[in-house]
mmCIF file with all atom_site columns, C-alpha atoms in Angstrom:
data_model
loop_
_atom_site.group_PDB
_atom_site.id
_atom_site.type_symbol
_atom_site.label_atom_id
_atom_site.label_alt_id
_atom_site.label_comp_id
_atom_site.label_asym_id
_atom_site.label_entity_id
_atom_site.label_seq_id
_atom_site.pdbx_PDB_ins_code
_atom_site.Cartn_x
_atom_site.Cartn_y
_atom_site.Cartn_z
_atom_site.occupancy
_atom_site.B_iso_or_equiv
_atom_site.pdbx_formal_charge
_atom_site.auth_seq_id
_atom_site.auth_comp_id
_atom_site.auth_asym_id
_atom_site.auth_atom_id
_atom_site.pdbx_PDB_model_num
ATOM 1   C CA . MET A 1 1   ? -17.378 -3.909  0.129   1.00 0.00 ? 1   MET A CA 1
ATOM 2   C CA . SER A 1 2   ? -16.406 -2.566  -3.204  1.00 0.00 ? 2   SER A CA 1
ATOM 3   C CA . ASP A 1 3   ? -15.558 -3.851  -6.619  1.00 0.00 ? 3   ASP A CA 1
ATOM 4   C CA . VAL A 1 4   ? -11.905 -3.476  -5.984  1.00 0.00 ? 4   VAL A CA 1
ATOM 5   C CA . LEU A 1 5   ? -11.764 -4.682  -2.318  1.00 0.00 ? 5   LEU A CA 1
ATOM 6   C CA . ARG A 1 6   ? -13.067 -7.778  -0.547  1.00 0.00 ? 6   ARG A CA 1
ATOM 7   C CA . ILE A 1 7   ? -13.273 -7.988  3.110   1.00 0.00 ? 7   ILE A CA 1
ATOM 8   C CA . THR A 1 8   ? -13.797 -11.492 4.813   1.00 0.00 ? 8   THR A CA 1
ATOM 9   C CA . ARG A 1 9   ? -13.608 -12.002 8.568   1.00 0.00 ? 9   ARG A CA 1
ATOM 10  C CA . ASP A 1 10  ? -12.582 -15.035 10.748  1.00 0.00 ? 10  ASP A CA 1
ATOM 11  C CA . GLY A 1 11  ? -13.004 -14.233 14.300  1.00 0.00 ? 11  GLY A CA 1
ATOM 12  C CA . PRO A 1 12  ? -10.712 -11.550 15.403  1.00 0.00 ? 12  PRO A CA 1
ATOM 13  C CA . ARG A 1 13  ? -8.730  -11.679 11.903  1.00 0.00 ? 13  ARG A CA 1
ATOM 14  C CA . VAL A 1 14  ? -9.902  -9.518  8.873   1.00 0.00 ? 14  VAL A CA 1
ATOM 15  C CA . ASP A 1 15  ? -8.442  -10.091 5.224   1.00 0.00 ? 15  ASP A CA 1
ATOM 16  C CA . LEU A 1 16  ? -8.725  -7.193  2.738   1.00 0.00 ? 16  LEU A CA 1
ATOM 17  C CA . THR A 1 17  ? -7.916  -8.595  -0.805  1.00 0.00 ? 17  THR A CA 1
ATOM 18  C CA . VAL A 1 18  ? -7.304  -6.099  -3.357  1.00 0.00 ? 18  VAL A CA 1
ATOM 19  C CA . ALA A 1 19  ? -9.037  -7.301  -6.450  1.00 0.00 ? 19  ALA A CA 1
ATOM 20  C CA . HIS A 1 20  ? -8.167  -4.848  -9.077  1.00 0.00 ? 20  HIS A CA 1
ATOM 21  C CA . THR A 1 21  ? -6.277  -7.147  -11.211 1.00 0.00 ? 21  THR A CA 1
ATOM 22  C CA . ALA A 1 22  ? -7.026  -5.497  -14.384 1.00 0.00 ? 22  ALA A CA 1
ATOM 23  C CA . LYS A 1 23  ? -4.524  -2.775  -13.186 1.00 0.00 ? 23  LYS A CA 1
ATOM 24  C CA . ARG A 1 24  ? -2.310  -5.221  -11.143 1.00 0.00 ? 24  ARG A CA 1
ATOM 25  C CA . ASN A 1 25  ? -3.835  -3.901  -8.112  1.00 0.00 ? 25  ASN A CA 1
ATOM 26  C CA . ALA A 1 26  ? -2.761  -0.476  -8.731  1.00 0.00 ? 26  ALA A CA 1
ATOM 27  C CA . MET A 1 27  ? -3.718  2.297   -6.227  1.00 0.00 ? 27  MET A CA 1
ATOM 28  C CA . SER A 1 28  ? -6.461  4.041   -8.048  1.00 0.00 ? 28  SER A CA 1
ATOM 29  C CA . VAL A 1 29  ? -8.660  6.639   -6.424  1.00 0.00 ? 29  VAL A CA 1
ATOM 30  C CA . VAL A 1 30  ? -11.547 4.014   -6.244  1.00 0.00 ? 30  VAL A CA 1
ATOM 31  C CA . LEU A 1 31  ? -9.229  1.725   -4.341  1.00 0.00 ? 31  LEU A CA 1
ATOM 32  C CA . GLN A 1 32  ? -7.955  4.468   -2.125  1.00 0.00 ? 32  GLN A CA 1
ATOM 33  C CA . ASP A 1 33  ? -11.448 5.200   -1.030  1.00 0.00 ? 33  ASP A CA 1
ATOM 34  C CA . ALA A 1 34  ? -12.425 1.470   -0.537  1.00 0.00 ? 34  ALA A CA 1
ATOM 35  C CA . LEU A 1 35  ? -9.097  1.061   1.752   1.00 0.00 ? 35  LEU A CA 1
ATOM 36  C CA . ARG A 1 36  ? -9.749  4.213   3.812   1.00 0.00 ? 36  ARG A CA 1
ATOM 37  C CA . SER A 1 37  ? -13.277 3.382   4.350   1.00 0.00 ? 37  SER A CA 1
ATOM 38  C CA . ALA A 1 38  ? -12.453 -0.054  5.398   1.00 0.00 ? 38  ALA A CA 1
ATOM 39  C CA . PHE A 1 39  ? -9.551  0.888   7.708   1.00 0.00 ? 39  PHE A CA 1
ATOM 40  C CA . THR A 1 40  ? -11.678 3.650   9.270   1.00 0.00 ? 40  THR A CA 1
ATOM 41  C CA . GLU A 1 41  ? -14.641 1.326   9.805   1.00 0.00 ? 41  GLU A CA 1
ATOM 42  C CA . LEU A 1 42  ? -12.636 -1.509  11.145  1.00 0.00 ? 42  LEU A CA 1
ATOM 43  C CA . ALA A 1 43  ? -10.665 0.907   13.521  1.00 0.00 ? 43  ALA A CA 1
ATOM 44  C CA . GLY A 1 44  ? -13.944 1.207   15.770  1.00 0.00 ? 44  GLY A CA 1
ATOM 45  C CA . ASP A 1 45  ? -14.219 -2.557  16.317  1.00 0.00 ? 45  ASP A CA 1
ATOM 46  C CA . PRO A 1 46  ? -12.159 -3.361  19.443  1.00 0.00 ? 46  PRO A CA 1
ATOM 47  C CA . THR A 1 47  ? -12.757 -7.283  18.640  1.00 0.00 ? 47  THR A CA 1
ATOM 48  C CA . ILE A 1 48  ? -10.211 -7.279  15.617  1.00 0.00 ? 48  ILE A CA 1
ATOM 49  C CA . GLY A 1 49  ? -7.002  -8.458  16.495  1.00 0.00 ? 49  GLY A CA 1
ATOM 50  C CA . LEU A 1 50  ? -5.266  -8.644  13.177  1.00 0.00 ? 50  LEU A CA 1
ATOM 51  C CA . VAL A 1 51  ? -5.788  -7.329  9.591   1.00 0.00 ? 51  VAL A CA 1
ATOM 52  C CA . VAL A 1 52  ? -4.047  -8.996  6.483   1.00 0.00 ? 52  VAL A CA 1
ATOM 53  C CA . ILE A 1 53  ? -3.854  -7.120  3.280   1.00 0.00 ? 53  ILE A CA 1
ATOM 54  C CA . THR A 1 54  ? -2.941  -8.770  0.100   1.00 0.00 ? 54  THR A CA 1
ATOM 55  C CA . GLY A 1 55  ? -3.693  -8.727  -3.657  1.00 0.00 ? 55  GLY A CA 1
ATOM 56  C CA . GLU A 1 56  ? -5.482  -10.949 -5.968  1.00 0.00 ? 56  GLU A CA 1
ATOM 57  C CA . GLY A 1 57  ? -3.701  -12.234 -8.913  1.00 0.00 ? 57  GLY A CA 1
ATOM 58  C CA . PRO A 1 58  ? -0.143  -12.058 -9.792  1.00 0.00 ? 58  PRO A CA 1
ATOM 59  C CA . ALA A 1 59  ? 0.838   -8.593  -8.030  1.00 0.00 ? 59  ALA A CA 1
ATOM 60  C CA . PHE A 1 60  ? 0.243   -7.506  -4.517  1.00 0.00 ? 60  PHE A CA 1
ATOM 61  C CA . CYS A 1 61  ? 0.312   -3.681  -6.001  1.00 0.00 ? 61  CYS A CA 1
ATOM 62  C CA . SER A 1 62  ? 1.745   -2.101  -9.039  1.00 0.00 ? 62  SER A CA 1
ATOM 63  C CA . GLY A 1 63  ? 1.831   1.447   -7.437  1.00 0.00 ? 63  GLY A CA 1
ATOM 64  C CA . GLY A 1 64  ? 0.062   4.274   -8.362  1.00 0.00 ? 64  GLY A CA 1
ATOM 65  C CA . ASP A 1 65  ? -2.553  4.442   -11.226 1.00 0.00 ? 65  ASP A CA 1
ATOM 66  C CA . LEU A 1 66  ? -0.591  5.589   -13.867 1.00 0.00 ? 66  LEU A CA 1
ATOM 67  C CA . VAL A 1 67  ? -3.319  6.878   -16.027 1.00 0.00 ? 67  VAL A CA 1
ATOM 68  C CA . GLU A 1 68  ? -4.615  8.808   -12.951 1.00 0.00 ? 68  GLU A CA 1
ATOM 69  C CA . VAL A 1 69  ? -0.983  9.978   -11.904 1.00 0.00 ? 69  VAL A CA 1
ATOM 70  C CA . ALA A 1 70  ? -0.700  11.289  -15.510 1.00 0.00 ? 70  ALA A CA 1
ATOM 71  C CA . ALA A 1 71  ? -3.960  13.180  -15.250 1.00 0.00 ? 71  ALA A CA 1
ATOM 72  C CA . ALA A 1 72  ? -2.571  15.107  -12.214 1.00 0.00 ? 72  ALA A CA 1
ATOM 73  C CA . ASP A 1 73  ? -0.769  17.389  -14.765 1.00 0.00 ? 73  ASP A CA 1
ATOM 74  C CA . THR A 1 74  ? -0.438  20.594  -12.520 1.00 0.00 ? 74  THR A CA 1
ATOM 75  C CA . PRO A 1 75  ? 1.355   20.865  -9.251  1.00 0.00 ? 75  PRO A CA 1
ATOM 76  C CA . ASP A 1 76  ? -1.894  21.485  -7.417  1.00 0.00 ? 76  ASP A CA 1
ATOM 77  C CA . LYS A 1 77  ? -3.429  18.429  -8.900  1.00 0.00 ? 77  LYS A CA 1
ATOM 78  C CA . ALA A 1 78  ? -0.223  16.267  -8.218  1.00 0.00 ? 78  ALA A CA 1
ATOM 79  C CA . ARG A 1 79  ? -0.258  17.481  -4.500  1.00 0.00 ? 79  ARG A CA 1
ATOM 80  C CA . GLU A 1 80  ? -3.750  16.636  -4.216  1.00 0.00 ? 80  GLU A CA 1
ATOM 81  C CA . LEU A 1 81  ? -3.282  13.137  -5.471  1.00 0.00 ? 81  LEU A CA 1
ATOM 82  C CA . ALA A 1 82  ? -0.254  12.497  -3.245  1.00 0.00 ? 82  ALA A CA 1
ATOM 83  C CA . LEU A 1 83  ? -1.859  13.837  -0.110  1.00 0.00 ? 83  LEU A CA 1
ATOM 84  C CA . ARG A 1 84  ? -5.084  11.696  -0.707  1.00 0.00 ? 84  ARG A CA 1
ATOM 85  C CA . ILE A 1 85  ? -2.849  8.564   -1.066  1.00 0.00 ? 85  ILE A CA 1
ATOM 86  C CA . ARG A 1 86  ? -0.772  9.519   1.928   1.00 0.00 ? 86  ARG A CA 1
ATOM 87  C CA . TRP A 1 87  ? -3.874  9.888   3.871   1.00 0.00 ? 87  TRP A CA 1
ATOM 88  C CA . VAL A 1 88  ? -4.756  6.137   3.081   1.00 0.00 ? 88  VAL A CA 1
ATOM 89  C CA . MET A 1 89  ? -1.205  5.069   4.130   1.00 0.00 ? 89  MET A CA 1
ATOM 90  C CA . ASP A 1 90  ? -1.563  6.989   7.484   1.00 0.00 ? 90  ASP A CA 1
ATOM 91  C CA . THR A 1 91  ? -4.792  5.369   8.145   1.00 0.00 ? 91  THR A CA 1
ATOM 92  C CA . ILE A 1 92  ? -3.121  1.881   7.799   1.00 0.00 ? 92  ILE A CA 1
ATOM 93  C CA . ARG A 1 93  ? 0.023   3.298   9.787   1.00 0.00 ? 93  ARG A CA 1
ATOM 94  C CA . ARG A 1 94  ? -2.305  4.320   12.661  1.00 0.00 ? 94  ARG A CA 1
ATOM 95  C CA . PHE A 1 95  ? -4.528  1.371   12.791  1.00 0.00 ? 95  PHE A CA 1
ATOM 96  C CA . PRO A 1 96  ? -4.961  -0.019  16.431  1.00 0.00 ? 96  PRO A CA 1
ATOM 97  C CA . ALA A 1 97  ? -4.409  -3.766  15.616  1.00 0.00 ? 97  ALA A CA 1
ATOM 98  C CA . PRO A 1 98  ? -1.364  -5.351  13.673  1.00 0.00 ? 98  PRO A CA 1
ATOM 99  C CA . VAL A 1 99  ? -1.390  -4.858  10.068  1.00 0.00 ? 99  VAL A CA 1
ATOM 100 C CA . VAL A 1 100 ? 0.356   -7.747  7.955   1.00 0.00 ? 100 VAL A CA 1
ATOM 101 C CA . ALA A 1 101 ? 1.031   -7.117  4.118   1.00 0.00 ? 101 ALA A CA 1
ATOM 102 C CA . ALA A 1 102 ? 1.096   -10.560 2.610   1.00 0.00 ? 102 ALA A CA 1
ATOM 103 C CA . LEU A 1 103 ? 3.043   -10.046 -0.548  1.00 0.00 ? 103 LEU A CA 1
ATOM 104 C CA . ASN A 1 104 ? 1.380   -12.415 -3.197  1.00 0.00 ? 104 ASN A CA 1
ATOM 105 C CA . GLY A 1 105 ? 3.405   -10.946 -5.665  1.00 0.00 ? 105 GLY A CA 1
ATOM 106 C CA . PRO A 1 106 ? 5.604   -7.858  -6.700  1.00 0.00 ? 106 PRO A CA 1
ATOM 107 C CA . ALA A 1 107 ? 4.933   -4.574  -4.579  1.00 0.00 ? 107 ALA A CA 1
ATOM 108 C CA . ILE A 1 108 ? 6.494   -2.000  -7.005  1.00 0.00 ? 108 ILE A CA 1
ATOM 109 C CA . GLY A 1 109 ? 7.009   1.776   -6.568  1.00 0.00 ? 109 GLY A CA 1
ATOM 110 C CA . GLY A 1 110 ? 4.081   2.995   -4.361  1.00 0.00 ? 110 GLY A CA 1
ATOM 111 C CA . GLY A 1 111 ? 3.010   -0.693  -4.034  1.00 0.00 ? 111 GLY A CA 1
ATOM 112 C CA . SER A 1 112 ? 6.234   -0.943  -1.923  1.00 0.00 ? 112 SER A CA 1
ATOM 113 C CA . GLU A 1 113 ? 5.194   2.044   -0.024  1.00 0.00 ? 113 GLU A CA 1
ATOM 114 C CA . TYR A 1 114 ? 1.709   0.456   0.688   1.00 0.00 ? 114 TYR A CA 1
ATOM 115 C CA . ALA A 1 115 ? 3.363   -2.661  2.077   1.00 0.00 ? 115 ALA A CA 1
ATOM 116 C CA . LEU A 1 116 ? 5.678   -0.638  4.224   1.00 0.00 ? 116 LEU A CA 1
ATOM 117 C CA . ALA A 1 117 ? 2.573   1.006   5.736   1.00 0.00 ? 117 ALA A CA 1
ATOM 118 C CA . ALA A 1 118 ? 1.706   -2.140  7.470   1.00 0.00 ? 118 ALA A CA 1
ATOM 119 C CA . ASP A 1 119 ? 3.265   -3.473  10.528  1.00 0.00 ? 119 ASP A CA 1
ATOM 120 C CA . TYR A 1 120 ? 4.714   -6.560  9.153   1.00 0.00 ? 120 TYR A CA 1
ATOM 121 C CA . ARG A 1 121 ? 5.271   -7.937  5.635   1.00 0.00 ? 121 ARG A CA 1
ATOM 122 C CA . VAL A 1 122 ? 5.474   -11.597 4.674   1.00 0.00 ? 122 VAL A CA 1
ATOM 123 C CA . ALA A 1 123 ? 6.184   -12.869 1.158   1.00 0.00 ? 123 ALA A CA 1
ATOM 124 C CA . GLY A 1 124 ? 5.164   -15.721 -0.951  1.00 0.00 ? 124 GLY A CA 1
ATOM 125 C CA . PRO A 1 125 ? 7.649   -17.266 -3.550  1.00 0.00 ? 125 PRO A CA 1
ATOM 126 C CA . THR A 1 126 ? 6.992   -14.230 -5.986  1.00 0.00 ? 126 THR A CA 1
ATOM 127 C CA . GLY A 1 127 ? 6.668   -11.570 -3.378  1.00 0.00 ? 127 GLY A CA 1
ATOM 128 C CA . HIS A 1 128 ? 9.117   -8.679  -3.419  1.00 0.00 ? 128 HIS A CA 1
ATOM 129 C CA . LEU A 1 129 ? 9.549   -4.925  -2.924  1.00 0.00 ? 129 LEU A CA 1
ATOM 130 C CA . VAL A 1 130 ? 10.946  -2.768  -5.733  1.00 0.00 ? 130 VAL A CA 1
ATOM 131 C CA . PHE A 1 131 ? 11.232  1.097   -5.298  1.00 0.00 ? 131 PHE A CA 1
ATOM 132 C CA . GLY A 1 132 ? 10.848  1.736   -8.982  1.00 0.00 ? 132 GLY A CA 1
ATOM 133 C CA . GLN A 1 133 ? 10.436  5.456   -8.726  1.00 0.00 ? 133 GLN A CA 1
ATOM 134 C CA . VAL A 1 134 ? 13.918  5.839   -9.470  1.00 0.00 ? 134 VAL A CA 1
ATOM 135 C CA . GLY A 1 135 ? 13.119  5.012   -13.099 1.00 0.00 ? 135 GLY A CA 1
ATOM 136 C CA . GLN A 1 136 ? 10.641  7.791   -13.205 1.00 0.00 ? 136 GLN A CA 1
ATOM 137 C CA . ALA A 1 137 ? 13.059  10.308  -11.552 1.00 0.00 ? 137 ALA A CA 1
ATOM 138 C CA . VAL A 1 138 ? 10.814  10.675  -8.744  1.00 0.00 ? 138 VAL A CA 1
ATOM 139 C CA . THR A 1 139 ? 11.012  9.781   -4.955  1.00 0.00 ? 139 THR A CA 1
ATOM 140 C CA . PRO A 1 140 ? 8.580   8.069   -2.741  1.00 0.00 ? 140 PRO A CA 1
ATOM 141 C CA . GLY A 1 141 ? 5.561   10.309  -2.217  1.00 0.00 ? 141 GLY A CA 1
ATOM 142 C CA . TRP A 1 142 ? 3.385   8.333   0.137   1.00 0.00 ? 142 TRP A CA 1
ATOM 143 C CA . GLY A 1 143 ? 5.592   8.327   3.265   1.00 0.00 ? 143 GLY A CA 1
ATOM 144 C CA . GLY A 1 144 ? 7.539   4.799   2.143   1.00 0.00 ? 144 GLY A CA 1
ATOM 145 C CA . GLY A 1 145 ? 11.004  6.633   2.198   1.00 0.00 ? 145 GLY A CA 1
ATOM 146 C CA . VAL A 1 146 ? 10.560  7.309   5.907   1.00 0.00 ? 146 VAL A CA 1
ATOM 147 C CA . ASP A 1 147 ? 9.192   3.799   6.487   1.00 0.00 ? 147 ASP A CA 1
ATOM 148 C CA . LEU A 1 148 ? 11.926  2.152   4.607   1.00 0.00 ? 148 LEU A CA 1
ATOM 149 C CA . VAL A 1 149 ? 14.744  4.173   6.619   1.00 0.00 ? 149 VAL A CA 1
ATOM 150 C CA . GLU A 1 150 ? 12.969  3.125   10.048  1.00 0.00 ? 150 GLU A CA 1
ATOM 151 C CA . ARG A 1 151 ? 13.158  -0.478  9.068   1.00 0.00 ? 151 ARG A CA 1
ATOM 152 C CA . VAL A 1 152 ? 16.483  -1.067  7.195   1.00 0.00 ? 152 VAL A CA 1
ATOM 153 C CA . GLY A 1 153 ? 18.326  1.937   8.230   1.00 0.00 ? 153 GLY A CA 1
ATOM 154 C CA . GLY A 1 154 ? 19.663  5.015   6.206   1.00 0.00 ? 154 GLY A CA 1
ATOM 155 C CA . PRO A 1 155 ? 22.495  3.682   4.035   1.00 0.00 ? 155 PRO A CA 1
ATOM 156 C CA . THR A 1 156 ? 20.479  0.433   2.976   1.00 0.00 ? 156 THR A CA 1
ATOM 157 C CA . ALA A 1 157 ? 17.459  2.620   2.356   1.00 0.00 ? 157 ALA A CA 1
ATOM 158 C CA . GLN A 1 158 ? 19.415  5.078   0.390   1.00 0.00 ? 158 GLN A CA 1
ATOM 159 C CA . ARG A 1 159 ? 20.816  2.308   -1.918  1.00 0.00 ? 159 ARG A CA 1
ATOM 160 C CA . LEU A 1 160 ? 17.428  0.708   -2.488  1.00 0.00 ? 160 LEU A CA 1
ATOM 161 C CA . LEU A 1 161 ? 15.769  4.039   -3.406  1.00 0.00 ? 161 LEU A CA 1
ATOM 162 C CA . ALA A 1 162 ? 18.427  5.110   -5.515  1.00 0.00 ? 162 ALA A CA 1
ATOM 163 C CA . SER A 1 163 ? 19.220  1.854   -7.244  1.00 0.00 ? 163 SER A CA 1
ATOM 164 C CA . GLY A 1 164 ? 15.549  0.550   -7.659  1.00 0.00 ? 164 GLY A CA 1
ATOM 165 C CA . ALA A 1 165 ? 17.013  -2.855  -6.682  1.00 0.00 ? 165 ALA A CA 1
ATOM 166 C CA . ARG A 1 166 ? 14.665  -5.863  -5.770  1.00 0.00 ? 166 ARG A CA 1
ATOM 167 C CA . LEU A 1 167 ? 14.251  -6.561  -2.048  1.00 0.00 ? 167 LEU A CA 1
ATOM 168 C CA . ASP A 1 168 ? 13.220  -10.407 -1.800  1.00 0.00 ? 168 ASP A CA 1
ATOM 169 C CA . HIS A 1 169 ? 12.254  -12.067 1.285   1.00 0.00 ? 169 HIS A CA 1
#
């Protein structure tokens, strides 16, 4: 358990709630470490049948922590940060039980990639995906572009990635 991630269990179901509301549940290094640790530990428990990931407060995940992204001001630092986050996303993708992203609010930019790393997505009334990276002239760097193509097909994925259009439930 960490300050930014709450883990609760009810039988075979585990709920992971990101509680980093001051940063709209941004994917900070602290959160990355907590998620990777939780998923790695839970993967060793064969009694787990389902993991649900969600956010606390009004956002599912606002993407990368922009302060930390800005601090990755050299190609090597940027690559290291991207690979670190990608490792977390791959840990979720490979999890042996189904993972559901319960979008309690917006999943923006990298937050959309985080949601797409799960096996399934469900959205509440305010839950939606936005690939906002286009506004920063960057592409998804955590594997979410490939996940999007696999889920909606190439032409739709290209439209969503190039336009930054909102994808509602």
